[in-house]
GROMACS .gro file of C-alpha atoms in nm:
model
  215
    1MET     CA    1  27.485 -16.796  10.731
    2SER     CA    2  27.713 -17.076  10.566
    3THR     CA    3  27.932 -17.165  10.863
    4SER     CA    4  28.170 -17.407  10.937
    5ALA     CA    5  28.223 -17.667  11.234
    6TYR     CA    6  28.538 -17.715  11.055
    7PRO     CA    7  28.780 -17.579  11.052
    8LEU     CA    8  28.737 -17.302  11.290
    9HIS     CA    9  28.509 -16.984  11.144
   10TRP     CA   10  28.601 -16.738  11.349
   11PRO     CA   11  28.356 -16.427  11.381
   12GLU     CA   12  28.388 -16.087  11.134
   13GLY     CA   13  28.538 -15.846  11.300
   14TRP     CA   14  28.612 -16.004  11.657
   15ARG     CA   15  28.954 -15.965  11.807
   16ARG     CA   16  29.203 -16.266  11.771
   17THR     CA   17  29.417 -16.338  12.084
   18ARG     CA   18  29.797 -16.404  12.014
   19PRO     CA   19  29.955 -16.746  12.082
   20GLN     CA   20  30.249 -16.628  12.326
   21ASP     CA   21  29.906 -16.414  12.494
   22ARG     CA   22  29.689 -16.671  12.580
   23VAL     CA   23  29.698 -16.833  12.935
   24ARG     CA   24  29.596 -17.148  13.142
   25ALA     CA   25  29.297 -17.175  13.275
   26ASN     CA   26  29.168 -17.296  13.595
   27PHE     CA   27  28.843 -17.515  13.471
   28SER     CA   28  28.802 -17.907  13.575
   29SER     CA   29  28.641 -18.248  13.622
   30ARG     CA   30  28.606 -18.405  13.884
   31GLN     CA   31  28.694 -18.772  13.884
   32ASP     CA   32  28.585 -19.085  14.056
   33THR     CA   33  28.883 -19.300  14.196
   34GLY     CA   34  28.656 -19.510  14.395
   35ALA     CA   35  28.787 -19.423  14.706
   36SER     CA   36  28.596 -19.233  14.943
   37TYR     CA   37  28.756 -18.891  14.739
   38ARG     CA   38  28.764 -18.752  14.385
   39THR     CA   39  29.031 -18.584  14.218
   40LYS     CA   40  29.059 -18.286  13.972
   41ARG     CA   41  29.112 -18.328  13.598
   42LYS     CA   42  29.179 -18.164  13.295
   43LEU     CA   43  28.860 -18.135  13.038
   44THR     CA   44  28.846 -18.290  12.759
   45ILE     CA   45  28.716 -18.125  12.464
   46ASN     CA   46  28.387 -18.357  12.484
   47GLU     CA   47  28.286 -18.214  12.839
   48GLY     CA   48  28.358 -17.898  12.687
   49THR     CA   49  28.123 -17.947  12.400
   50THR     CA   50  27.887 -18.096  12.645
   51ARG     CA   51  27.917 -17.763  12.859
   52VAL     CA   52  27.787 -17.579  12.610
   53LEU     CA   53  27.513 -17.763  12.482
   54ASP     CA   54  27.375 -17.769  12.825
   55ALA     CA   55  27.402 -17.420  12.857
   56LEU     CA   56  27.202 -17.343  12.549
   57ARG     CA   57  26.965 -17.618  12.599
   58LYS     CA   58  26.843 -17.430  12.917
   59ILE     CA   59  26.774 -17.130  12.750
   60GLY     CA   60  26.614 -17.301  12.486
   61VAL     CA   61  26.826 -17.346  12.251
   62GLY     CA   62  26.792 -17.726  12.034
   63ASP     CA   63  27.122 -17.882  11.971
   64TRP     CA   64  27.017 -17.903  11.623
   65ASN     CA   65  27.045 -17.504  11.614
   66VAL     CA   66  27.415 -17.469  11.752
   67ILE     CA   67  27.735 -17.498  11.550
   68VAL     CA   68  28.076 -17.531  11.741
   69SER     CA   69  28.290 -17.425  11.495
   70THR     CA   70  28.718 -17.518  11.595
   71ASN     CA   71  28.976 -17.630  11.455
   72MET     CA   72  28.937 -17.997  11.589
   73PRO     CA   73  28.818 -18.252  11.281
   74VAL     CA   74  28.415 -18.323  11.330
   75ARG     CA   75  28.265 -18.703  11.379
   76GLY     CA   76  27.938 -18.797  11.211
   77ASP     CA   77  27.772 -18.590  11.439
   78GLY     CA   78  27.935 -18.240  11.359
   79LEU     CA   79  28.072 -18.215  11.677
   80PRO     CA   80  28.400 -18.199  11.739
   81TYR     CA   81  28.619 -18.539  11.807
   82SER     CA   82  28.756 -18.541  12.185
   83ASN     CA   83  29.084 -18.763  12.144
   84ARG     CA   84  29.270 -18.613  11.897
   85ARG     CA   85  29.600 -18.399  11.908
   86GLU     CA   86  29.523 -17.999  12.041
   87PRO     CA   87  29.520 -17.775  11.701
   88GLU     CA   88  29.740 -17.517  11.687
   89ASP     CA   89  29.516 -17.309  11.712
   90CYS     CA   90  29.306 -17.389  12.019
   91GLY     CA   91  28.986 -17.075  11.969
   92ALA     CA   92  28.624 -17.201  11.965
   93ALA     CA   93  28.338 -17.005  11.844
   94VAL     CA   94  27.966 -17.135  11.871
   95TYR     CA   95  27.695 -16.978  11.674
   96TRP     CA   96  27.308 -17.115  11.784
   97ARG     CA   97  26.932 -16.946  11.719
   98THR     CA   98  26.622 -17.028  11.878
   99ASP     CA   99  26.444 -17.133  11.559
  100SER     CA  100  26.521 -17.131  11.168
  101GLY     CA  101  26.414 -16.838  11.102
  102GLN     CA  102  26.640 -16.595  11.353
  103ALA     CA  103  26.917 -16.429  11.283
  104TYR     CA  104  27.305 -16.659  11.483
  105GLN     CA  105  27.446 -16.497  11.760
  106CYS     CA  106  27.776 -16.609  11.801
  107ILE     CA  107  27.978 -16.629  12.123
  108ALA     CA  108  28.436 -16.660  12.007
  109ILE     CA  109  28.655 -16.723  12.289
  110ASP     CA  110  29.029 -16.855  12.195
  111GLN     CA  111  29.174 -16.670  12.532
  112TYR     CA  112  29.288 -16.977  12.681
  113ASP     CA  113  29.577 -17.254  12.556
  114ARG     CA  114  29.357 -17.589  12.541
  115LEU     CA  115  29.018 -17.590  12.301
  116ALA     CA  116  28.818 -17.750  12.612
  117ASP     CA  117  28.897 -17.462  12.850
  118ASN     CA  118  28.766 -17.212  12.558
  119LEU     CA  119  28.475 -17.435  12.508
  120ALA     CA  120  28.406 -17.438  12.859
  121ALA     CA  121  28.485 -17.021  12.918
  122ILE     CA  122  28.229 -17.016  12.637
  123GLY     CA  123  27.958 -17.236  12.865
  124GLY     CA  124  27.998 -17.069  13.181
  125THR     CA  125  27.941 -16.696  12.981
  126LEU     CA  126  27.612 -16.894  12.805
  127ASP     CA  127  27.544 -16.976  13.196
  128ALA     CA  128  27.619 -16.588  13.319
  129LEU     CA  129  27.415 -16.445  13.011
  130ARG     CA  130  27.131 -16.666  13.160
  131ALA     CA  131  27.159 -16.625  13.548
  132ILE     CA  132  27.084 -16.233  13.434
  133GLU     CA  133  26.761 -16.357  13.303
  134ARG     CA  134  26.690 -16.554  13.599
  135TRP     CA  135  26.699 -16.246  13.777
  136GLY     CA  136  26.522 -16.016  13.617
  137GLY     CA  137  26.721 -15.866  13.387
  138ALA     CA  138  26.556 -15.964  13.044
  139ALA     CA  139  26.586 -15.583  12.920
  140ILE     CA  140  26.979 -15.639  13.060
  141LEU     CA  141  27.025 -15.970  12.858
  142GLU     CA  142  26.859 -15.856  12.514
  143ARG     CA  143  27.116 -15.589  12.526
  144ALA     CA  144  27.425 -15.821  12.604
  145THR     CA  145  27.327 -16.029  12.348
  146ALA     CA  146  27.262 -15.750  12.062
  147GLY     CA  147  27.618 -15.719  12.023
  148LEU     CA  148  27.656 -16.122  11.985
  149LYS     CA  149  27.458 -16.165  11.687
  150GLU     CA  150  27.658 -16.219  11.412
  151LEU     CA  151  27.788 -15.935  11.151
  152PRO     CA  152  27.695 -15.996  10.779
  153SER     CA  153  28.033 -16.067  10.598
  154SER     CA  154  28.133 -15.858  10.333
  155ALA     CA  155  28.306 -15.935   9.976
  156SER     CA  156  28.466 -15.591   9.899
  157ASN     CA  157  28.609 -15.570  10.304
  158ALA     CA  158  28.706 -16.008  10.291
  159ALA     CA  159  28.846 -15.906   9.897
  160GLY     CA  160  29.080 -15.650  10.076
  161ALA     CA  161  29.206 -15.808  10.405
  162TRP     CA  162  29.564 -15.876  10.387
  163TRP     CA  163  29.538 -16.217  10.424
  164VAL     CA  164  29.381 -16.254  10.103
  165VAL     CA  165  29.631 -15.979   9.915
  166LEU     CA  166  29.925 -16.199  10.050
  167GLU     CA  167  29.764 -16.510   9.953
  168VAL     CA  168  29.870 -16.646  10.300
  169ASP     CA  169  29.671 -16.803  10.637
  170HIS     CA  170  29.557 -16.546  10.832
  171ASN     CA  171  29.682 -16.737  11.125
  172ALA     CA  172  29.996 -16.803  11.021
  173ASN     CA  173  30.371 -16.698  11.145
  174PRO     CA  174  30.491 -16.368  11.111
  175ASN     CA  175  30.801 -16.540  10.891
  176ASP     CA  176  30.544 -16.692  10.687
  177VAL     CA  177  30.372 -16.370  10.622
  178ARG     CA  178  30.721 -16.159  10.610
  179ALA     CA  179  30.749 -16.433  10.290
  180ALA     CA  180  30.417 -16.445  10.114
  181TYR     CA  181  30.471 -16.036  10.129
  182GLN     CA  182  30.839 -16.045   9.954
  183ARG     CA  183  30.688 -16.313   9.687
  184ARG     CA  184  30.360 -16.059   9.587
  185ARG     CA  185  30.545 -15.760   9.578
  186LYS     CA  186  30.736 -15.892   9.352
  187GLN     CA  187  30.520 -16.055   9.154
  188THR     CA  188  30.278 -15.825   9.125
  189HIS     CA  189  30.596 -15.565   9.022
  190PRO     CA  190  30.587 -15.346   8.698
  191ASP     CA  191  30.861 -15.527   8.634
  192HIS     CA  192  30.771 -15.854   8.623
  193GLY     CA  193  30.407 -15.850   8.456
  194GLY     CA  194  30.204 -15.638   8.748
  195ASN     CA  195  30.096 -15.324   8.765
  196ALA     CA  196  30.043 -14.999   9.039
  197ALA     CA  197  29.729 -15.117   9.156
  198GLN     CA  198  29.857 -15.479   9.220
  199PHE     CA  199  30.181 -15.342   9.339
  200SER     CA  200  30.020 -15.073   9.623
  201ALA     CA  201  29.737 -15.309   9.720
  202VAL     CA  202  30.057 -15.553   9.852
  203GLN     CA  203  30.177 -15.251  10.036
  204ARG     CA  204  29.888 -15.164  10.151
  205ALA     CA  205  29.796 -15.528  10.270
  206TRP     CA  206  30.175 -15.534  10.459
  207GLU     CA  207  30.135 -15.229  10.661
  208GLN     CA  208  29.757 -15.380  10.783
  209TYR     CA  209  29.917 -15.669  10.870
  210GLN     CA  210  30.160 -15.435  11.070
  211GLU     CA  211  29.931 -15.220  11.239
  212ALA     CA  212  29.715 -15.581  11.348
  213ARG     CA  213  30.038 -15.698  11.552
  214ASN     CA  214  30.102 -15.380  11.693
  215ASP     CA  215  29.727 -15.343  11.857
   0.00000   0.00000   0.00000
C-alpha cells in the first residue's frame, strides 16, 4: 500500500463531509494553572495524535506500524506538526496493522472543524472498539473491524474519477470545478482538436460531480 502521511490520503470509497456540514467538537484537555483547580482548553494536534497512538498501543500496534495521514506537514518522525496553521481540509485518516504481514486497517474522520478533534475522535473510536473485545465480544469486534480494512485501489476507477477527468483537485470548491469543466469541455471538443470520446468523458465527469454534490 502506498499511503502518505502528508498530504491526506483519504480511503477510497469513504464519503467525505462537506466543509459547511462540519461541526464543533467538545474534545478538550485540562490545563494546570498552578492553582487548586484546572481549566479546560482546546486539544492540540499533538494531543490528538497522542490519543490515537495510545489507543493503538493498547491493542498491540507499535508506532512503526501506524500512518497518521492529514493535510498538516509532518515532522522528522512522520507525525503532523502541532504549531502550524489549521489546514483547510482538516480530515484525518489513520492506517495501522499489527505486523508487517497483515493488511492495513483504517479509520477516517472529517466531521469536525479542527484537525485535532478529528484525530481525537479516531482515538476515541479505537478505544470503543477495544472495549468491545474487553467485554468478551471478540467475534463482534472481528466483524466490526473487517469493514475497516482498506479497499484495494482500482486504477481503472481512479482513471475515470470526475476530478481526474476534469484535472482538478477533488476537494476543490464548486467555482474551481466549474471552471475546470468548462476548460476541459473546450479542450476536448471536436472543433478544438478533441474527439467525441474525450468530450463525452468530460460530460460524464461533470454529471458525476453534480451527483456527488447532491448526495
